[in-house]
PDB file of C-alpha atoms in Angstrom:
ATOM      1  CA  MET V   1      -0.049   0.042   0.068  1.00 43.00           C
ATOM      2  CA  THR V   2       1.144   3.484  -0.642  1.00 58.00           C
ATOM      3  CA  ARG V   3       1.037   6.003   2.152  1.00 61.00           C
ATOM      4  CA  SER V   4      -2.141   7.796   0.465  1.00 57.00           C
ATOM      5  CA  GLY V   5      -3.756   4.276  -0.229  1.00 66.00           C
ATOM      6  CA  GLY V   6      -3.652   5.097  -4.046  1.00 83.00           C
ATOM      7  CA  ARG V   7      -1.216   6.027  -6.609  1.00 90.00           C
ATOM      8  CA  PRO V   8       2.331   6.464  -5.318  1.00 96.00           C
ATOM      9  CA  THR V   9       3.565   9.955  -4.948  1.00 97.00           C
ATOM     10  CA  ALA V  10       7.040  11.681  -5.210  1.00 98.00           C
ATOM     11  CA  LEU V  11       8.065  15.145  -4.119  1.00 98.00           C
ATOM     12  CA  LEU V  12      10.823  16.247  -6.516  1.00 99.00           C
ATOM     13  CA  LEU V  13      13.033  19.063  -5.198  1.00 99.00           C
ATOM     14  CA  THR V  14      14.761  21.095  -8.060  1.00 98.00           C
ATOM     15  CA  GLY V  15      17.361  23.726  -8.270  1.00 98.00           C
ATOM     16  CA  VAL V  16      15.431  26.869  -8.035  1.00 98.00           C
ATOM     17  CA  GLY V  17      16.030  30.058  -6.065  1.00 97.00           C
ATOM     18  CA  ARG V  18      18.954  29.738  -3.751  1.00 98.00           C
ATOM     19  CA  TYR V  19      19.413  26.147  -4.831  1.00 98.00           C
ATOM     20  CA  ALA V  20      20.019  27.059  -8.527  1.00 98.00           C
ATOM     21  CA  ASP V  21      23.475  27.683  -9.876  1.00 97.00           C
ATOM     22  CA  PRO V  22      25.008  28.989 -13.125  1.00 97.00           C
ATOM     23  CA  TRP V  23      26.520  25.607 -14.161  1.00 97.00           C
ATOM     24  CA  HIS V  24      23.551  23.125 -14.034  1.00 98.00           C
ATOM     25  CA  PRO V  25      20.516  23.202 -16.324  1.00 98.00           C
ATOM     26  CA  PHE V  26      18.262  22.012 -13.589  1.00 99.00           C
ATOM     27  CA  PRO V  27      14.857  22.450 -15.640  1.00 98.00           C
ATOM     28  CA  GLU V  28      16.021  19.856 -18.207  1.00 98.00           C
ATOM     29  CA  THR V  29      17.474  17.271 -15.662  1.00 99.00           C
ATOM     30  CA  THR V  30      14.401  17.672 -13.479  1.00 99.00           C
ATOM     31  CA  ALA V  31      12.093  17.178 -16.354  1.00 98.00           C
ATOM     32  CA  ALA V  32      14.095  13.972 -17.239  1.00 98.00           C
ATOM     33  CA  LEU V  33      13.649  12.589 -13.606  1.00 99.00           C
ATOM     34  CA  ALA V  34      10.101  13.677 -13.441  1.00 98.00           C
ATOM     35  CA  GLY V  35       9.471  11.744 -16.717  1.00 98.00           C
ATOM     36  CA  LEU V  36      11.060   8.594 -15.321  1.00 98.00           C
ATOM     37  CA  LEU V  37       8.918   8.708 -12.136  1.00 98.00           C
ATOM     38  CA  ALA V  38       5.786   9.436 -14.151  1.00 98.00           C
ATOM     39  CA  ASP V  39       6.716   6.481 -16.509  1.00 97.00           C
ATOM     40  CA  ALA V  40       6.829   4.356 -13.306  1.00 97.00           C
ATOM     41  CA  GLY V  41       3.303   5.229 -12.354  1.00 97.00           C
ATOM     42  CA  ILE V  42       4.213   7.865  -9.774  1.00 97.00           C
ATOM     43  CA  ALA V  43       2.423  11.044  -9.323  1.00 97.00           C
ATOM     44  CA  VAL V  44       5.175  13.743  -9.195  1.00 98.00           C
ATOM     45  CA  GLU V  45       5.159  17.162  -7.500  1.00 98.00           C
ATOM     46  CA  VAL V  46       8.030  19.431  -8.587  1.00 98.00           C
ATOM     47  CA  ALA V  47       8.636  21.819  -5.643  1.00 97.00           C
ATOM     48  CA  ASN V  48       9.303  25.455  -6.652  1.00 90.00           C
ATOM     49  CA  ASP V  49      10.620  26.511  -3.286  1.00 97.00           C
ATOM     50  CA  VAL V  50      12.941  23.826  -1.820  1.00 98.00           C
ATOM     51  CA  ASP V  51      13.109  25.030   1.827  1.00 98.00           C
ATOM     52  CA  ALA V  52       9.287  25.442   1.915  1.00 97.00           C
ATOM     53  CA  ALA V  53       8.858  21.995   0.549  1.00 97.00           C
ATOM     54  CA  LEU V  54      11.011  20.428   3.037  1.00 97.00           C
ATOM     55  CA  ALA V  55       9.197  22.220   5.745  1.00 95.00           C
ATOM     56  CA  ARG V  56       6.013  20.576   4.736  1.00 94.00           C
ATOM     57  CA  LEU V  57       7.555  17.112   5.397  1.00 93.00           C
ATOM     58  CA  ASP V  58       7.367  17.877   9.077  1.00 82.00           C
ATOM     59  CA  PRO V  59       3.719  16.673   9.634  1.00 76.00           C
ATOM     60  CA  ALA V  60       3.881  12.936   8.873  1.00 71.00           C
ATOM     61  CA  ASP V  61       0.409  12.911   7.249  1.00 71.00           C
ATOM     62  CA  LEU V  62       1.702  14.936   4.360  1.00 75.00           C
ATOM     63  CA  TRP V  63       4.583  12.648   3.461  1.00 92.00           C
ATOM     64  CA  PRO V  64       4.863  11.398  -0.090  1.00 96.00           C
ATOM     65  CA  ASP V  65       6.120   7.940  -0.984  1.00 97.00           C
ATOM     66  CA  LEU V  66       9.552   9.206  -2.313  1.00 98.00           C
ATOM     67  CA  LEU V  67      11.774  12.257  -1.822  1.00 98.00           C
ATOM     68  CA  ALA V  68      13.805  12.969  -5.052  1.00 99.00           C
ATOM     69  CA  VAL V  69      16.444  15.742  -4.769  1.00 99.00           C
ATOM     70  CA  ASN V  70      18.034  17.433  -7.634  1.00 99.00           C
ATOM     71  CA  VAL V  71      19.466  20.731  -6.214  1.00 99.00           C
ATOM     72  CA  GLY V  72      22.530  22.779  -6.086  1.00 98.00           C
ATOM     73  CA  LEU V  73      24.553  24.301  -3.142  1.00 97.00           C
ATOM     74  CA  PRO V  74      23.338  27.595  -2.015  1.00 97.00           C
ATOM     75  CA  ARG V  75      26.048  30.189  -2.012  1.00 95.00           C
ATOM     76  CA  ASP V  76      24.448  33.020  -0.155  1.00 95.00           C
ATOM     77  CA  GLY V  77      25.941  32.388   3.206  1.00 94.00           C
ATOM     78  CA  ARG V  78      22.753  31.157   4.706  1.00 96.00           C
ATOM     79  CA  PRO V  79      22.283  27.612   6.180  1.00 96.00           C
ATOM     80  CA  SER V  80      21.175  24.797   4.000  1.00 97.00           C
ATOM     81  CA  PRO V  81      18.502  23.665   4.691  1.00 98.00           C
ATOM     82  CA  GLY V  82      17.685  27.336   5.001  1.00 97.00           C
ATOM     83  CA  THR V  83      14.949  27.305   7.860  1.00 97.00           C
ATOM     84  CA  VAL V  84      14.479  25.431  11.195  1.00 96.00           C
ATOM     85  CA  GLY V  85      11.351  23.889   9.543  1.00 96.00           C
ATOM     86  CA  ALA V  86      13.116  22.838   6.440  1.00 97.00           C
ATOM     87  CA  MET V  87      15.924  21.239   8.569  1.00 97.00           C
ATOM     88  CA  ARG V  88      13.184  19.571  10.716  1.00 96.00           C
ATOM     89  CA  GLY V  89      11.306  18.224   7.708  1.00 96.00           C
ATOM     90  CA  LEU V  90      14.423  16.737   5.967  1.00 97.00           C
ATOM     91  CA  GLU V  91      15.656  15.120   9.135  1.00 96.00           C
ATOM     92  CA  ARG V  92      12.222  13.679  10.138  1.00 95.00           C
ATOM     93  CA  TRP V  93      12.042  12.154   6.741  1.00 96.00           C
ATOM     94  CA  ILE V  94      15.620  10.635   7.166  1.00 96.00           C
ATOM     95  CA  GLU V  95      14.701   9.462  10.802  1.00 95.00           C
ATOM     96  CA  ALA V  96      11.484   7.797   9.592  1.00 95.00           C
ATOM     97  CA  GLY V  97      13.511   5.497   7.254  1.00 95.00           C
ATOM     98  CA  LEU V  98      11.655   6.627   4.013  1.00 96.00           C
ATOM     99  CA  PRO V  99      13.079   6.363   0.605  1.00 98.00           C
ATOM    100  CA  LEU V 100      15.555   8.826  -0.944  1.00 98.00           C
ATOM    101  CA  LEU V 101      16.698   9.399  -4.564  1.00 99.00           C
ATOM    102  CA  ALA V 102      19.365  11.975  -5.051  1.00 99.00           C
ATOM    103  CA  CYS V 103      21.106  13.163  -8.117  1.00 99.00           C
ATOM    104  CA  HIS V 104      24.370  14.678  -9.234  1.00 98.00           C
ATOM    105  CA  VAL V 105      25.191  18.055  -7.455  1.00 98.00           C
ATOM    106  CA  SER V 106      22.788  17.287  -4.631  1.00 99.00           C
ATOM    107  CA  SER V 107      25.620  15.652  -2.953  1.00 98.00           C
ATOM    108  CA  THR V 108      27.054  19.256  -2.306  1.00 98.00           C
ATOM    109  CA  SER V 109      24.041  20.568  -0.785  1.00 98.00           C
ATOM    110  CA  PHE V 110      22.352  20.604   2.682  1.00 98.00           C
ATOM    111  CA  VAL V 111      25.705  21.021   4.182  1.00 97.00           C
ATOM    112  CA  ASP V 112      24.387  21.860   7.634  1.00 97.00           C
ATOM    113  CA  SER V 113      22.605  18.586   7.936  1.00 97.00           C
ATOM    114  CA  GLN V 114      24.838  15.641   9.116  1.00 95.00           C
ATOM    115  CA  ALA V 115      21.789  13.328   8.641  1.00 96.00           C
ATOM    116  CA  TRP V 116      21.874  14.298   4.885  1.00 98.00           C
ATOM    117  CA  GLU V 117      25.276  12.601   4.211  1.00 97.00           C
ATOM    118  CA  GLU V 118      24.384   9.682   6.445  1.00 96.00           C
ATOM    119  CA  ALA V 119      21.208   9.077   4.470  1.00 97.00           C
ATOM    120  CA  LEU V 120      22.875   9.442   1.181  1.00 97.00           C
ATOM    121  CA  GLY V 121      25.994   7.415   1.957  1.00 97.00           C
ATOM    122  CA  GLY V 122      28.376  10.052   0.947  1.00 98.00           C
ATOM    123  CA  ARG V 123      28.889  13.508  -0.174  1.00 98.00           C
ATOM    124  CA  TRP V 124      30.936  16.095  -2.223  1.00 98.00           C
ATOM    125  CA  VAL V 125      33.783  17.521  -0.086  1.00 97.00           C
ATOM    126  CA  ARG V 126      34.934  21.137  -0.940  1.00 94.00           C
ATOM    127  CA  GLY V 127      38.594  21.233  -1.482  1.00 96.00           C
ATOM    128  CA  THR V 128      38.878  17.258  -2.085  1.00 98.00           C
ATOM    129  CA  SER V 129      36.127  16.203  -4.536  1.00 98.00           C
ATOM    130  CA  MET V 130      36.347  17.400  -8.121  1.00 98.00           C
ATOM    131  CA  HIS V 131      35.365  16.431 -11.684  1.00 98.00           C
ATOM    132  CA  PRO V 132      37.376  16.299 -14.864  1.00 97.00           C
ATOM    133  CA  GLU V 133      36.032  18.543 -17.680  1.00 97.00           C
ATOM    134  CA  TYR V 134      32.654  17.679 -19.022  1.00 98.00           C
ATOM    135  CA  GLY V 135      32.743  15.273 -21.997  1.00 97.00           C
ATOM    136  CA  PRO V 136      32.592  11.667 -22.949  1.00 97.00           C
ATOM    137  CA  ALA V 137      32.696   9.388 -19.828  1.00 96.00           C
ATOM    138  CA  LYS V 138      33.318   5.673 -19.723  1.00 98.00           C
ATOM    139  CA  ILE V 139      31.014   4.173 -17.043  1.00 99.00           C
ATOM    140  CA  LEU V 140      32.033   0.709 -15.505  1.00 99.00           C
ATOM    141  CA  VAL V 141      28.942  -0.967 -14.366  1.00 99.00           C
ATOM    142  CA  GLN V 142      29.218  -3.317 -11.359  1.00 98.00           C
ATOM    143  CA  GLY V 143      26.902  -6.045 -12.586  1.00 96.00           C
ATOM    144  CA  CYS V 144      27.883  -8.267  -9.532  1.00 97.00           C
ATOM    145  CA  SER V 145      26.487  -5.768  -7.191  1.00 97.00           C
ATOM    146  CA  GLY V 146      22.914  -7.291  -7.619  1.00 97.00           C
ATOM    147  CA  PRO V 147      19.705  -6.632  -9.697  1.00 97.00           C
ATOM    148  CA  LEU V 148      19.980  -2.893  -9.755  1.00 98.00           C
ATOM    149  CA  ALA V 149      22.951  -3.330 -12.118  1.00 98.00           C
ATOM    150  CA  GLY V 150      22.871  -7.006 -13.343  1.00 98.00           C
ATOM    151  CA  GLY V 151      22.994  -7.414 -17.051  1.00 98.00           C
ATOM    152  CA  ILE V 152      23.681  -3.809 -17.794  1.00 98.00           C
ATOM    153  CA  PRO V 153      26.961  -3.364 -19.804  1.00 98.00           C
ATOM    154  CA  ASP V 154      29.513  -0.688 -19.425  1.00 99.00           C
ATOM    155  CA  PHE V 155      28.548   2.356 -21.343  1.00 99.00           C
ATOM    156  CA  GLU V 156      29.702   5.823 -22.478  1.00 98.00           C
ATOM    157  CA  VAL V 157      27.933   9.031 -21.827  1.00 98.00           C
ATOM    158  CA  GLN V 158      28.536  12.796 -22.004  1.00 98.00           C
ATOM    159  CA  ASP V 159      28.682  13.952 -18.324  1.00 98.00           C
ATOM    160  CA  GLU V 160      30.749  14.958 -15.559  1.00 98.00           C
ATOM    161  CA  ARG V 161      32.702  12.331 -13.697  1.00 98.00           C
ATOM    162  CA  TYR V 162      32.619  13.156  -9.953  1.00 99.00           C
ATOM    163  CA  SER V 163      35.846  12.026  -8.239  1.00 99.00           C
ATOM    164  CA  TRP V 164      37.075  11.696  -4.772  1.00 98.00           C
ATOM    165  CA  LEU V 165      33.677  11.846  -3.226  1.00 99.00           C
ATOM    166  CA  ARG V 166      33.542  10.996   0.363  1.00 98.00           C
ATOM    167  CA  THR V 167      31.552   7.532   0.836  1.00 98.00           C
ATOM    168  CA  SER V 168      30.385   5.429   3.590  1.00 97.00           C
ATOM    169  CA  PRO V 169      31.970   1.926   3.628  1.00 96.00           C
ATOM    170  CA  ASP V 170      28.508   0.138   3.642  1.00 95.00           C
ATOM    171  CA  VAL V 171      27.316   1.633   0.351  1.00 98.00           C
ATOM    172  CA  LYS V 172      26.682  -0.811  -2.525  1.00 98.00           C
ATOM    173  CA  VAL V 173      28.421   0.557  -5.597  1.00 99.00           C
ATOM    174  CA  HIS V 174      26.687  -0.184  -8.968  1.00 99.00           C
ATOM    175  CA  ALA V 175      28.761   1.908 -11.314  1.00 99.00           C
ATOM    176  CA  MET V 176      32.193   3.562 -11.266  1.00 99.00           C
ATOM    177  CA  HIS V 177      34.750   5.498 -13.456  1.00 99.00           C
ATOM    178  CA  ARG V 178      38.365   5.574 -13.469  1.00 98.00           C
ATOM    179  CA  HIS V 179      40.315   8.899 -13.028  1.00 98.00           C
ATOM    180  CA  GLU V 180      44.025   9.167 -12.573  1.00 97.00           C
ATOM    181  CA  GLY V 181      44.361   5.356 -11.942  1.00 97.00           C
ATOM    182  CA  THR V 182      41.697   5.348  -9.227  1.00 98.00           C
ATOM    183  CA  LEU V 183      38.143   3.835  -9.392  1.00 98.00           C
ATOM    184  CA  HIS V 184      35.569   6.287  -8.150  1.00 99.00           C
ATOM    185  CA  PRO V 185      31.983   5.445  -7.276  1.00 99.00           C
ATOM    186  CA  LEU V 186      29.283   7.158  -9.261  1.00 99.00           C
ATOM    187  CA  LEU V 187      25.985   5.287  -8.754  1.00 99.00           C
ATOM    188  CA  TRP V 188      25.447   3.584  -5.329  1.00 99.00           C
ATOM    189  CA  SER V 189      22.573   2.401  -3.062  1.00 99.00           C
ATOM    190  CA  ARG V 190      22.516   2.259   0.651  1.00 98.00           C
ATOM    191  CA  THR V 191      20.117   0.394   3.118  1.00 96.00           C
ATOM    192  CA  ARG V 192      20.082   1.613   6.553  1.00 89.00           C
ATOM    193  CA  GLY V 193      17.823  -0.525   8.666  1.00 88.00           C
ATOM    194  CA  GLY V 194      14.786  -0.755   6.481  1.00 90.00           C
ATOM    195  CA  ALA V 195      15.508   2.623   4.725  1.00 95.00           C
ATOM    196  CA  ARG V 196      16.616   2.702   1.228  1.00 98.00           C
ATOM    197  CA  SER V 197      18.613   5.469  -0.597  1.00 98.00           C
ATOM    198  CA  PHE V 198      20.007   5.789  -4.120  1.00 99.00           C
ATOM    199  CA  TYR V 199      22.540   8.228  -5.330  1.00 99.00           C
ATOM    200  CA  ASP V 200      23.331   9.030  -9.039  1.00 99.00           C
ATOM    201  CA  ALA V 201      26.391  11.187  -9.463  1.00 99.00           C
ATOM    202  CA  LEU V 202      25.685  11.478 -13.168  1.00 99.00           C
ATOM    203  CA  GLY V 203      22.983  13.815 -14.704  1.00 99.00           C
ATOM    204  CA  HIS V 204      24.826  16.961 -15.364  1.00 99.00           C
ATOM    205  CA  ASP V 205      22.479  17.741 -18.226  1.00 98.00           C
ATOM    206  CA  ALA V 206      19.900  16.223 -20.534  1.00 98.00           C
ATOM    207  CA  ALA V 207      22.667  14.374 -22.525  1.00 98.00           C
ATOM    208  CA  SER V 208      23.169  12.032 -19.532  1.00 98.00           C
ATOM    209  CA  PHE V 209      19.559  10.794 -19.712  1.00 98.00           C
ATOM    210  CA  GLU V 210      20.072   9.806 -23.499  1.00 97.00           C
ATOM    211  CA  ALA V 211      22.275   6.925 -22.332  1.00 98.00           C
ATOM    212  CA  PRO V 212      19.777   3.826 -22.285  1.00 98.00           C
ATOM    213  CA  GLU V 213      21.962   2.166 -19.748  1.00 99.00           C
ATOM    214  CA  HIS V 214      21.812   5.083 -17.307  1.00 99.00           C
ATOM    215  CA  LEU V 215      18.115   5.156 -17.881  1.00 99.00           C
ATOM    216  CA  GLU V 216      17.754   1.480 -17.108  1.00 98.00           C
ATOM    217  CA  MET V 217      19.624   1.662 -13.837  1.00 98.00           C
ATOM    218  CA  LEU V 218      17.555   4.656 -12.742  1.00 99.00           C
ATOM    219  CA  ARG V 219      14.427   2.829 -13.681  1.00 98.00           C
ATOM    220  CA  ARG V 220      15.452  -0.146 -11.557  1.00 98.00           C
ATOM    221  CA  ALA V 221      16.370   2.257  -8.633  1.00 98.00           C
ATOM    222  CA  ILE V 222      12.963   3.718  -8.713  1.00 98.00           C
ATOM    223  CA  ALA V 223      11.374   0.333  -8.716  1.00 98.00           C
ATOM    224  CA  TRP V 224      13.573  -0.691  -5.713  1.00 98.00           C
ATOM    225  CA  LEU V 225      12.757   2.566  -3.894  1.00 98.00           C
ATOM    226  CA  VAL V 226       8.985   2.463  -4.503  1.00 97.00           C
ATOM    227  CA  PRO V 227       7.814  -1.228  -4.878  1.00 94.00           C
ATOM    228  CA  ASP V 228       4.290  -0.069  -4.918  1.00 86.00           C
ATOM    229  CA  ALA V 229       4.868   1.628  -8.251  1.00 80.00           C
ATOM    230  CA  GLY V 230       4.692  -1.871  -9.607  1.00 67.00           C
ATOM    231  CA  MET V 231       7.782  -1.653 -11.933  1.00 62.00           C
ATOM    232  CA  GLN V 232       9.588  -4.854 -12.570  1.00 54.00           C
ATOM    233  CA  VAL V 233      13.316  -5.243 -12.781  1.00 53.00           C
ATOM    234  CA  ALA V 234      13.794  -7.272 -15.887  1.00 49.00           C
ATOM    235  CA  GLU V 235      16.842  -8.347 -18.051  1.00 48.00           C
ATOM    236  CA  TYR V 236      18.452  -5.570 -19.715  1.00 50.00           C
ATOM    237  CA  ARG V 237      18.176  -5.315 -23.593  1.00 50.00           C
ATOM    238  CA  ASN V 238      19.337  -2.300 -25.396  1.00 50.00           C
ATOM    239  CA  THR V 239      17.165  -1.871 -28.441  1.00 41.00           C
ATOM    240  CA  ALA V 240      17.533   1.886 -28.777  1.00 41.00           C
ATOM    241  CA  ALA V 241      19.731   3.666 -31.223  1.00 38.00           C
ATOM    242  CA  ARG V 242      22.182   5.843 -29.612  1.00 39.00           C
ATOM    243  CA  PRO V 243      21.744   9.541 -30.410  1.00 38.00           C
ATOM    244  CA  THR V 244      24.663  11.759 -31.397  1.00 37.00           C
ATOM    245  CA  GLN V 245      25.634  13.788 -28.391  1.00 40.00           C
ATOM    246  CA  THR V 246      27.292  17.244 -28.658  1.00 40.00           C
ATOM    247  CA  PRO V 247      28.894  18.643 -25.507  1.00 39.00           C
ATOM    248  CA  PRO V 248      27.357  22.075 -24.402  1.00 41.00           C
ATOM    249  CA  THR V 249      29.238  25.439 -24.875  1.00 40.00           C
ATOM    250  CA  ARG V 250      30.375  26.402 -21.333  1.00 37.00           C
TER     251      ARG V 250
END
């Protein structure tokens, strides 16, 4: 059963207002995520005020079935989350063990909540983490990590390759990349008690969501996070023609 008793719901936080930045086209990546959630049979609410939406999570009777996060790091000198209510809402969600999907630059955000890193299983560390220049990325899928990645081949995608993220030792890594002789986790899941989280460090722009292998892993992650959506994890078959991808002008 869903929390509402009907169609599963998701609250999708996007990079608007103080959570936007000049480098990430949040409207296009959030649209891609919203489309994947809708295709899974999930009713999606895209929030136009991140802190206000988080504050709404404080009363338990308003909880959706999934919290999906695609936000940037505020650079206005204020806390993140930005209000007492927003902090309380985020941390109540995490304490309740409810499912969490987070993408790309979201690992830089909510720096004033230790619970955010614990739920995510890692984060971007300023001064340590980095990424090579945007461009073709070879993604190494860890098929042996379980059904979220099983049968999906390695693939190439136009994206940023986050490197030297801080990760918890108990995350299950589903895809990596190699940079300067080191393997760096990119997509991982974490189970903490009965709680489930999935982080996808890919997704800089819409080109990332043109890779069918990337889309398949996200579909499986959504099915794992929201079993009531009724999606099935099936054997991967790539029947789509790969589009030509052109790096953006930056």
